mmCIF file of C-alpha atoms in Angstrom:
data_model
loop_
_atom_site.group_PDB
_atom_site.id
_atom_site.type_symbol
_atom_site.label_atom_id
_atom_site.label_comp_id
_atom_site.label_asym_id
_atom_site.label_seq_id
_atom_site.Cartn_x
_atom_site.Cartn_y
_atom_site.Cartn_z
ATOM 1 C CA UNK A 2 126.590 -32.576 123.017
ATOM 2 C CA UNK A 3 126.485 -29.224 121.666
ATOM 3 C CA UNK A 4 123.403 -26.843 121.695
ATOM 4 C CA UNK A 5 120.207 -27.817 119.632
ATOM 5 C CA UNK A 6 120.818 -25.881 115.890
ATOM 6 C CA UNK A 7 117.506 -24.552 116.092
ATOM 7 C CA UNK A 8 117.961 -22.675 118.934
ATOM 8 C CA UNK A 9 119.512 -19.215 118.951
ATOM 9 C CA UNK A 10 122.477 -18.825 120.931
ATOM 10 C CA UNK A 11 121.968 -16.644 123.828
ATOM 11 C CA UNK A 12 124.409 -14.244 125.080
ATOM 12 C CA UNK A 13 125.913 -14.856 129.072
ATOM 13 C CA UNK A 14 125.452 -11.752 131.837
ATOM 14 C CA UNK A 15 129.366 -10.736 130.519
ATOM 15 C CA UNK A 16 128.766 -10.513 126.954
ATOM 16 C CA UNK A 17 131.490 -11.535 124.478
ATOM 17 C CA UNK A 18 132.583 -10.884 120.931
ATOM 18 C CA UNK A 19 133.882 -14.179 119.591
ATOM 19 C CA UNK A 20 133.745 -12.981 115.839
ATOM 20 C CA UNK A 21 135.902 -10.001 116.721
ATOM 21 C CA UNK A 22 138.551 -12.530 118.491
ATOM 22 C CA UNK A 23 138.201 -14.736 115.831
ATOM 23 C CA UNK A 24 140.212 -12.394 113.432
ATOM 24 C CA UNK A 25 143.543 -13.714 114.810
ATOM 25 C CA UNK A 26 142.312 -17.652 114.465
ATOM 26 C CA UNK A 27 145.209 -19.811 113.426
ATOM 27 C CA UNK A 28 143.623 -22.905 111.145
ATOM 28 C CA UNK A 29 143.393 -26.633 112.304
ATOM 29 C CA UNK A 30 145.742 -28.469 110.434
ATOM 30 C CA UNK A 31 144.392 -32.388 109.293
ATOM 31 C CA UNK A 32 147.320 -34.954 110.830
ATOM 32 C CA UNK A 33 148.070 -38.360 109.392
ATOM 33 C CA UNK A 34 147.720 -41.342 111.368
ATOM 34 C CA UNK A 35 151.367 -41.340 110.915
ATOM 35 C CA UNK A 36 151.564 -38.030 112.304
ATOM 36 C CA UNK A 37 149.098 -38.912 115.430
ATOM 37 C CA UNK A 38 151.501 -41.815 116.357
ATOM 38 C CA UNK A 39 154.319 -39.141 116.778
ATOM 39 C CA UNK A 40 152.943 -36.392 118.593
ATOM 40 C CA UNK A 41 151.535 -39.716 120.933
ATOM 41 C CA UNK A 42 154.764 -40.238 121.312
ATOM 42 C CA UNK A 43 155.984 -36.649 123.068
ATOM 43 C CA UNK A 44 153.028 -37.683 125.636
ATOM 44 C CA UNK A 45 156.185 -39.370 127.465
ATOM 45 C CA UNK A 46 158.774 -37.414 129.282
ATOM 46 C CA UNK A 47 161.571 -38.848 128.482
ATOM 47 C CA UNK A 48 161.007 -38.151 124.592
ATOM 48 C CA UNK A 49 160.566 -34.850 124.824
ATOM 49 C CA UNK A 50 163.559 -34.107 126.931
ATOM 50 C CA UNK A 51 165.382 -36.541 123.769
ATOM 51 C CA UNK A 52 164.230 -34.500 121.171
ATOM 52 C CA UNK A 53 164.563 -31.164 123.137
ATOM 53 C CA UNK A 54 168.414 -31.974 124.217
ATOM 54 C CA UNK A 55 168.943 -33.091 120.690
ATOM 55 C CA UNK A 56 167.698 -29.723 119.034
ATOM 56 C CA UNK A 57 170.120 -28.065 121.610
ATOM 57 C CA UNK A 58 173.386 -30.229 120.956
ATOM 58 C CA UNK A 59 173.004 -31.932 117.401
ATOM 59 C CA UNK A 60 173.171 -35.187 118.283
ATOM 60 C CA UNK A 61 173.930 -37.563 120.792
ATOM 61 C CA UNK A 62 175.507 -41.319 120.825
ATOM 62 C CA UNK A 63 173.227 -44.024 122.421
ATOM 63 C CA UNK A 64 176.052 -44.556 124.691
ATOM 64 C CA UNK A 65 175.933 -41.183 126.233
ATOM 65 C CA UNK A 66 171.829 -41.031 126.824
ATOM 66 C CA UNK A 67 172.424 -42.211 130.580
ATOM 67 C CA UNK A 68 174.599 -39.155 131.557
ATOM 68 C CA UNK A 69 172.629 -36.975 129.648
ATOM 69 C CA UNK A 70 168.521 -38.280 130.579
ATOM 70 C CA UNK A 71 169.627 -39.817 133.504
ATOM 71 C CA UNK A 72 170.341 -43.250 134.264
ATOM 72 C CA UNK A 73 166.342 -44.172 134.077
ATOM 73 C CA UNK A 74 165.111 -41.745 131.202
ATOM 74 C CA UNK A 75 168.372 -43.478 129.153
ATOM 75 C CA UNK A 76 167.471 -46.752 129.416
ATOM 76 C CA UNK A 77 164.040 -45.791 128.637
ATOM 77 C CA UNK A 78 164.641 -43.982 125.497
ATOM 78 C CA UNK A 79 167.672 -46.338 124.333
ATOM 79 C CA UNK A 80 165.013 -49.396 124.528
ATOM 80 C CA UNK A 81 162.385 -47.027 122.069
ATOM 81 C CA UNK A 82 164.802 -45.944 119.564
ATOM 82 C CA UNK A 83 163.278 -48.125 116.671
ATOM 83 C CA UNK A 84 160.091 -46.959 117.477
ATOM 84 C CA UNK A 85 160.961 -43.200 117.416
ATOM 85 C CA UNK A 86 162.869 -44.340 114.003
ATOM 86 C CA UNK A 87 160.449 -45.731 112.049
ATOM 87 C CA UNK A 88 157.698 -42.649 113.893
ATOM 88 C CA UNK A 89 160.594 -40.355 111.928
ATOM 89 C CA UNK A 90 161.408 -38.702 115.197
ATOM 90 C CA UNK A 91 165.080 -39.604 114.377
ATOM 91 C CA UNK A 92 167.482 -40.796 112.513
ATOM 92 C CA UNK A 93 170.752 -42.957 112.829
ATOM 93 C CA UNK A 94 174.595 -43.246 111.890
ATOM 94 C CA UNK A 95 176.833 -45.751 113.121
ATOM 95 C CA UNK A 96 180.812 -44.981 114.046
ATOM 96 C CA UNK A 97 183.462 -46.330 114.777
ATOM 97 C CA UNK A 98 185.276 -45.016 118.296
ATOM 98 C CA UNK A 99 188.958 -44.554 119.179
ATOM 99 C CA UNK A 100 189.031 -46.197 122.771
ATOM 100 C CA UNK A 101 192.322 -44.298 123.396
ATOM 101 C CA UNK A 102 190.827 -40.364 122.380
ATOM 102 C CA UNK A 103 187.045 -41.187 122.327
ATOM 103 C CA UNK A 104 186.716 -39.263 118.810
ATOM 104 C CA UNK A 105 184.901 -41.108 115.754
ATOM 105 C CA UNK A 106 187.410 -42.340 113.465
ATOM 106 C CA UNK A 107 184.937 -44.073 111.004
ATOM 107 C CA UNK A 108 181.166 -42.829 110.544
ATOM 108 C CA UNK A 109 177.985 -44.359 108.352
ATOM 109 C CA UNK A 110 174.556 -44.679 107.869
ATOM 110 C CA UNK A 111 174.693 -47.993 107.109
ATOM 111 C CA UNK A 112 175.994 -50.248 109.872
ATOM 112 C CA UNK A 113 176.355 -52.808 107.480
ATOM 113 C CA UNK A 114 178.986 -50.778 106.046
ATOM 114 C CA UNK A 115 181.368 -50.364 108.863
ATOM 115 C CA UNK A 116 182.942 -54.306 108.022
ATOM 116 C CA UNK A 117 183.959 -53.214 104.472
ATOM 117 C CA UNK A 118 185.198 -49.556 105.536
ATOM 118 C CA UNK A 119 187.650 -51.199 108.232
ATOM 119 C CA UNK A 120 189.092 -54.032 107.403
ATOM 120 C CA UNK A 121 191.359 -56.640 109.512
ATOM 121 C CA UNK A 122 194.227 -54.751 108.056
ATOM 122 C CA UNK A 123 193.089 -51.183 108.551
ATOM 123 C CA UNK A 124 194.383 -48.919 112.216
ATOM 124 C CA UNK A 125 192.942 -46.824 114.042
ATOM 125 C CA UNK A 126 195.184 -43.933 115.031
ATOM 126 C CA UNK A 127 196.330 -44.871 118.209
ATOM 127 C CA UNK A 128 197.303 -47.704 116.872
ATOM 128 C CA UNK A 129 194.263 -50.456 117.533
ATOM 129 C CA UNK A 130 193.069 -52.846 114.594
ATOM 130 C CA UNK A 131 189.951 -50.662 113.657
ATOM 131 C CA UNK A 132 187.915 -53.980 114.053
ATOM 132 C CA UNK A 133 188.706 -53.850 117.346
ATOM 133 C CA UNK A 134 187.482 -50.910 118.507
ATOM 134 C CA UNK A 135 184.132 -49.884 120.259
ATOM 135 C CA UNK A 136 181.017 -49.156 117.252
ATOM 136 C CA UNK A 137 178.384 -46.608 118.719
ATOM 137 C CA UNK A 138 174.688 -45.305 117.388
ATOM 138 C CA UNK A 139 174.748 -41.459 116.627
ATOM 139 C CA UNK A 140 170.900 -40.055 116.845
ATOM 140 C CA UNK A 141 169.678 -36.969 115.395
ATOM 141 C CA UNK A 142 166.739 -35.062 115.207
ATOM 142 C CA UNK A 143 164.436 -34.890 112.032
ATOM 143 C CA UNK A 144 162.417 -32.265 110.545
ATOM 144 C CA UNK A 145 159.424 -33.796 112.110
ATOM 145 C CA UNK A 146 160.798 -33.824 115.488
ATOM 146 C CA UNK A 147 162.033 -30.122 115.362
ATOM 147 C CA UNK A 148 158.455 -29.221 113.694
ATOM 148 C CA UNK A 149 156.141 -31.206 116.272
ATOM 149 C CA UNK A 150 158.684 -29.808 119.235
ATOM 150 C CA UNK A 151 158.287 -25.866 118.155
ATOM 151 C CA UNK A 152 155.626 -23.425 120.526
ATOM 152 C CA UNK A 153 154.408 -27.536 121.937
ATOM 153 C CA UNK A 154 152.945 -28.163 118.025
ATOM 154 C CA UNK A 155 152.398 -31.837 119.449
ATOM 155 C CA UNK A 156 150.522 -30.524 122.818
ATOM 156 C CA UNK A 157 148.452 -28.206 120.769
ATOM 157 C CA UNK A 158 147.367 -30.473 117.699
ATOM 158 C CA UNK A 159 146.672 -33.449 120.266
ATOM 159 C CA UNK A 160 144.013 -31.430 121.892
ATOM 160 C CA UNK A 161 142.658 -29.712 118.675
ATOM 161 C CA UNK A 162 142.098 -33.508 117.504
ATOM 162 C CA UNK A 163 139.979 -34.008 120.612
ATOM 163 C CA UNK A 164 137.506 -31.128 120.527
ATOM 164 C CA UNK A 165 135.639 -33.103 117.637
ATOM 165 C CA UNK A 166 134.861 -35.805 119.913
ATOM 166 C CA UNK A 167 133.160 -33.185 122.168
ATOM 167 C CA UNK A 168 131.138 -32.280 119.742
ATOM 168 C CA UNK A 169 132.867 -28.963 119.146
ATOM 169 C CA UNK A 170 133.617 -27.744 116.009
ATOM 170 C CA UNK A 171 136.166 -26.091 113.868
ATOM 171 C CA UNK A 172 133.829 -22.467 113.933
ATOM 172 C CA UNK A 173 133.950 -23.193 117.313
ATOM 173 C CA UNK A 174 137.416 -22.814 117.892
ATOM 174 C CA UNK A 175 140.635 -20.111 117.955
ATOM 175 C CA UNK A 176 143.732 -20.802 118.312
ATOM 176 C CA UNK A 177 146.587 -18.768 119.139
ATOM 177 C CA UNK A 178 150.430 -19.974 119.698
ATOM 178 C CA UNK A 179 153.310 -18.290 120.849
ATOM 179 C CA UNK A 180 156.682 -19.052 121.866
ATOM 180 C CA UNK A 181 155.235 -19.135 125.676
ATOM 181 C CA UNK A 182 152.869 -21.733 125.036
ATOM 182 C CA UNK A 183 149.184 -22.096 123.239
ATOM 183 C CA UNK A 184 146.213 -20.929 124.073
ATOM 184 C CA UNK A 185 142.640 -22.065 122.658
ATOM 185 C CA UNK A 186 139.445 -19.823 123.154
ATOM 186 C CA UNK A 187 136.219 -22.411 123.005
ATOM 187 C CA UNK A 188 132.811 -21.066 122.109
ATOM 188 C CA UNK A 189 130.291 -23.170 124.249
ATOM 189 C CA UNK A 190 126.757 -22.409 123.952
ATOM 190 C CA UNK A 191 127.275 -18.640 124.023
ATOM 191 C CA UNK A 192 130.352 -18.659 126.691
ATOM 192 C CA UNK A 193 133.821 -18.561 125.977
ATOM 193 C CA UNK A 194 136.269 -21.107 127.655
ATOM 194 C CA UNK A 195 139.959 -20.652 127.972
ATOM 195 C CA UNK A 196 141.911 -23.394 127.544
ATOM 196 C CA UNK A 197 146.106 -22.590 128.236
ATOM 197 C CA UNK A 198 148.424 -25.641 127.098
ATOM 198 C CA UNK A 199 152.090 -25.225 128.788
ATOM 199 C CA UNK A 200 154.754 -27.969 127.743
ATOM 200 C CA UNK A 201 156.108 -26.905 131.094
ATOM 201 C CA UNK A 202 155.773 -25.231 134.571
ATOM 202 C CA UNK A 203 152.701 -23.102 134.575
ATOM 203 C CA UNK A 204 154.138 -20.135 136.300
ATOM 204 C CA UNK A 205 153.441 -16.896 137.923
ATOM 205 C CA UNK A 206 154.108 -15.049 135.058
ATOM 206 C CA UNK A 207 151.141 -17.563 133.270
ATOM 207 C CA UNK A 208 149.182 -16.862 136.189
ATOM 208 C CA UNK A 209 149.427 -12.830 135.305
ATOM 209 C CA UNK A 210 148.865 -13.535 131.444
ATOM 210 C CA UNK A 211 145.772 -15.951 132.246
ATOM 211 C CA UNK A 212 143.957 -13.897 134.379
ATOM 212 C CA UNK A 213 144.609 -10.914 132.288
ATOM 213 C CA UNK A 214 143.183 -12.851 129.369
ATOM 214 C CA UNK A 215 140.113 -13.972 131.486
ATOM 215 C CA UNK A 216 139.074 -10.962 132.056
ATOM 216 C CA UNK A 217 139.511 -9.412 128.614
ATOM 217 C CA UNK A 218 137.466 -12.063 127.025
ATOM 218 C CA UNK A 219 135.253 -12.526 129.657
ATOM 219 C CA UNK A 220 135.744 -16.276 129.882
ATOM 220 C CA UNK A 221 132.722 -18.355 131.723
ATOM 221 C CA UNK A 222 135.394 -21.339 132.113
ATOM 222 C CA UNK A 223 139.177 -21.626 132.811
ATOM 223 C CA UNK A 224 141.531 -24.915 132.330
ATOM 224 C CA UNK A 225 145.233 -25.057 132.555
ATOM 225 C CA UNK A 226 146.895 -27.907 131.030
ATOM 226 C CA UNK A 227 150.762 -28.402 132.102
ATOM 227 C CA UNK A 228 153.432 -31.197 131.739
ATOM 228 C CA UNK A 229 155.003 -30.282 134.584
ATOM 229 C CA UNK A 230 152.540 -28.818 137.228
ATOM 230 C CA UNK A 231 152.123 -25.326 138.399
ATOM 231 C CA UNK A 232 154.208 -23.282 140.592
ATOM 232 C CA UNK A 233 152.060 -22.809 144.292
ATOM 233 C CA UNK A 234 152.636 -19.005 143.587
ATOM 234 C CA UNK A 235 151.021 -19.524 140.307
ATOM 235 C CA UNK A 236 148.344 -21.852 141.314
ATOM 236 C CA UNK A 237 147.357 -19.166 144.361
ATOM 237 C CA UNK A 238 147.306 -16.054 142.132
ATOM 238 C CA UNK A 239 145.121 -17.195 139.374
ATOM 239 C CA UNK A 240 142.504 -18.823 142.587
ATOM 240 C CA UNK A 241 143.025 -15.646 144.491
ATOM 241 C CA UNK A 242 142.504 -13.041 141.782
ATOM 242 C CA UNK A 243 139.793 -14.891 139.578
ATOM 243 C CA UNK A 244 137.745 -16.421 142.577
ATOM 244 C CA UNK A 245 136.023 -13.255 144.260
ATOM 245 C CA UNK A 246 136.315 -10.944 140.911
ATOM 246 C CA UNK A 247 134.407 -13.127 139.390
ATOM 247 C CA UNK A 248 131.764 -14.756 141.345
ATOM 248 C CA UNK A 249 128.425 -15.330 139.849
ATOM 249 C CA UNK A 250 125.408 -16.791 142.229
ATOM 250 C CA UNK A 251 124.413 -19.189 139.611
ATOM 251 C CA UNK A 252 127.105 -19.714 137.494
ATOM 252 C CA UNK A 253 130.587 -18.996 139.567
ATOM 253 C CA UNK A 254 134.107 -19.005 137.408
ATOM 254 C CA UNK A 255 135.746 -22.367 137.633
ATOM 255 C CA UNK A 256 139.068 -23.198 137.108
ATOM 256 C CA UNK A 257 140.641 -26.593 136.047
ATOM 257 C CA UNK A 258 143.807 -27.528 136.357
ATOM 258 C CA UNK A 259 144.858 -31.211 134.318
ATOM 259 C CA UNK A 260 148.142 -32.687 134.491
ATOM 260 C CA UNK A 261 149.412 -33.386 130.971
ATOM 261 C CA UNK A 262 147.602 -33.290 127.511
ATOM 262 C CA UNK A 263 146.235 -37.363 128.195
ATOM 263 C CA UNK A 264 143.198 -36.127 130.939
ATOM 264 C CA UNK A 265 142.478 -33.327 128.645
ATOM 265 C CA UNK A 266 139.488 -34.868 127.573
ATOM 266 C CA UNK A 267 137.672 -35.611 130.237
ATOM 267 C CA UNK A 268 137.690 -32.508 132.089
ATOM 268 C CA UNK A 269 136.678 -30.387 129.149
ATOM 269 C CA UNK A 270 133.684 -33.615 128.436
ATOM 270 C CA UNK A 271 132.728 -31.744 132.135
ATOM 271 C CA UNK A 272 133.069 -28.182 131.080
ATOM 272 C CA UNK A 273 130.897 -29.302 127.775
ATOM 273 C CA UNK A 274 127.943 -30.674 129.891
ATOM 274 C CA UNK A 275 127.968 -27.386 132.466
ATOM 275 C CA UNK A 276 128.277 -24.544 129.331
ATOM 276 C CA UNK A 277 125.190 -26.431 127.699
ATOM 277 C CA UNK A 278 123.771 -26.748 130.906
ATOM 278 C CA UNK A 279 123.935 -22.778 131.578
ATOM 279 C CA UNK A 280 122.948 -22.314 128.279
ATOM 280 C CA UNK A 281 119.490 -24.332 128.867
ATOM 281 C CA UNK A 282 118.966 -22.238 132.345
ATOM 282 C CA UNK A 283 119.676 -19.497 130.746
ATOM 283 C CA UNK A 284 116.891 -20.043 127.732
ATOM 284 C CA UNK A 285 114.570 -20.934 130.730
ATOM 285 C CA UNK A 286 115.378 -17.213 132.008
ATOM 286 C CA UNK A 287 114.593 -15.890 129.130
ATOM 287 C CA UNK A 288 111.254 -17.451 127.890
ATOM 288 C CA UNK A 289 110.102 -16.896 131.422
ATOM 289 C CA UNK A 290 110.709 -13.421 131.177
ATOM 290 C CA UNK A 291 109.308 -13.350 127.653
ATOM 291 C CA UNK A 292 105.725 -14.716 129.073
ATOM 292 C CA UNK A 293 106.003 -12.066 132.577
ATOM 293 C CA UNK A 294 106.919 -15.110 134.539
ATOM 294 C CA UNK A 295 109.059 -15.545 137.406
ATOM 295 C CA UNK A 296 110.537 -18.848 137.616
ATOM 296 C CA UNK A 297 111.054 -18.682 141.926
ATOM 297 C CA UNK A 298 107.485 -17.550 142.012
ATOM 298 C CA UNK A 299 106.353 -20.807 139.548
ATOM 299 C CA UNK A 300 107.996 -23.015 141.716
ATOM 300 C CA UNK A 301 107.040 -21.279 145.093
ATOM 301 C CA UNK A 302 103.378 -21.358 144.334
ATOM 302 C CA UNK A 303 103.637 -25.242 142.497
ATOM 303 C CA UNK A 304 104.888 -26.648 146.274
ATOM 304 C CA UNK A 305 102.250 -24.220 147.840
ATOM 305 C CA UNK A 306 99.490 -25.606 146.021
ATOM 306 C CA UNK A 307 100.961 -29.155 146.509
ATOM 307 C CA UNK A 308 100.783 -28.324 149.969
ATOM 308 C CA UNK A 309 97.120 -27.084 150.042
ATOM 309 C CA UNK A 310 95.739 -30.416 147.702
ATOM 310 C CA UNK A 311 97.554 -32.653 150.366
ATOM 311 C CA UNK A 312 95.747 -31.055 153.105
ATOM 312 C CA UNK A 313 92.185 -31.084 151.038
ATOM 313 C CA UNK A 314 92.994 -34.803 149.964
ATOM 314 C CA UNK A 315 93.638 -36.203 153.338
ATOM 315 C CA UNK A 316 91.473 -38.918 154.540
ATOM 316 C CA UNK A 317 91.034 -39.339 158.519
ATOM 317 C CA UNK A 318 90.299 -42.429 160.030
ATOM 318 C CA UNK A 319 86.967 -41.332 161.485
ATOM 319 C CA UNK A 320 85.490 -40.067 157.992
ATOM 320 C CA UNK A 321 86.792 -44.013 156.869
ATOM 321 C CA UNK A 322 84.803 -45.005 159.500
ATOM 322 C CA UNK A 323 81.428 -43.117 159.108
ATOM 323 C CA UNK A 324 81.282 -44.051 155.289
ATOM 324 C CA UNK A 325 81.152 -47.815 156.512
#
């Protein structure tokens, strides 16, 4: 989908420097399947507030997930928790709880365990046969979680893994993450493309860093990715500020805006096809201007002369008639 190899890549009317950007390029890490199955698994909202209010508080019981997610999110999450097991998204200890005090009397990773380590004759505290009382799930975070959760790592290598598909490769490509968010600088066909991922809002300070950005590395193409939307302020600065500074007659700034990392894909398949596109108008420019041609003129005198052999080829019904 890319441009043809053999063709040199022409610069757009605002030049860029891509090499000189390039110097801060973060690599593209290779995933596992294993790994892909994960980060698929942060597409959901529910998992990443999980994993983000487990980070924050260490660990929660499966018994508190509905006052914590929400009565909805909680029952969606307590029905995955195998899946985000064996994913190792987290991991699991069992304990025993003191119905009088609510405090864990007995705890294990094993819930197999929790039989031999309170036995009919054994009390809980208050008093209670420990067999008696109420066993709950403690979750965790793991390593992977916390790793896949920092600057969006899981937003960010999710879209990395679908510029290949695209037909865009790895030279093609710089990355730069932040606590704020990621954003990925595309070279298509000679113009630059900003793509900003937010596991968030997209707000107005976004807007004010993304336009700043646009203009400093003259981007042809804009698209915002966010998880949660963008603020009207935001959305109305970045169309406000962008739109008339950088109009072009025949190849005007555009802006995308996608709704989550999943319909990535297809709108930058779109911004693909218009940057090659450009670039073939662009190589049309130039070879006409190579030869002394002028491409309006070509095509104003090829309907003029259509015009003319129309009016020399037309047959009236009276010459028809005279040939008989």
């Amino acid at each position: 989908m890319g441009t043809p190899s053999s063709w040199p890549v022409l610069a757009p009317v605002g030049s860029h420097n891509f090499d000189a950007i390039r110097k801060s390029r973060q690599s593209i890490n290779e995933v596992s399947a294993e790994e892909n199955q994960a980060m698929g698994a942060f597409a959901a909202p529910e998992i990443r507030a999980l994993i983000r209010d487990l980070e924050r508080v260490g660990s929660l019981t499966v018994s508190d997930l509905p006052k914590v997610l929400g009565e909805a999110q909680g029952t969606a999450v307590a029905g995955r928790l195998g899946e985000l097991r064996s994913l190792g998204l987290i991991q699991s200890e069992y304990v025993i709880v003191c119905s009088r005090t609510g405090n864990a009397v007995l705890r294990t990773d094993d819930p197999n365990k929790l039989q031999k380590m309170a036995p009919d004759w054994m009390k809980c505290a208050c008093g209670r046969p420990l067999n008696e009382e109420r066993v709950d799930q403690v979750i965790m975070p793991t390593d992977r979680a916390t790793a896949l959760n920092d600057k969006g790592r899981w937003m960010t290598t999710l879209a990395t893994a679908i510029l290949p598909k695209l037909g865009i490769s790895r030279e093609q490509v710089i990355i730069d993450s932040s606590p704020a968010g990621t954003d990925i600088v595309l070279d298509l066909s000679g113009d630059l493309v900003l793509v900003v991922l937010k596991d968030r809002e997209f707000n107005l300070a976004d807007a004010y860093a993304f336009n700043a950005k646009v203009s400093r590395i003259k981007a042809a193409e804009g698209v915002i990715v966010s998880n949660e939307g963008l603020s009207g302020d935001a959305k109305k600065l970045v169309q406000e500020e962008l739109g008339p500074q950088r109009a072009r007659i025949t190849d005007p700034f555009r802006i995308s805006f996608v709704e989550g990392v999943q319909g990535l894909e297809h709108e930058l398949g779109r911004v693909v096809e218009r940057r090659r596109r450009q670039y073939f108008l662009r190589a049309l420019g130039d070879l006409a201007t190579i030869q002394g041609l002028n491409i309006g003129q070509l095509a104003l005198a090829k309907v003029e002369a259509g015009g003319r052999a129309g009016k020399d080829l037309a047959v009236t019904p009276e010459a028809v008639a005279a040939e008989a």
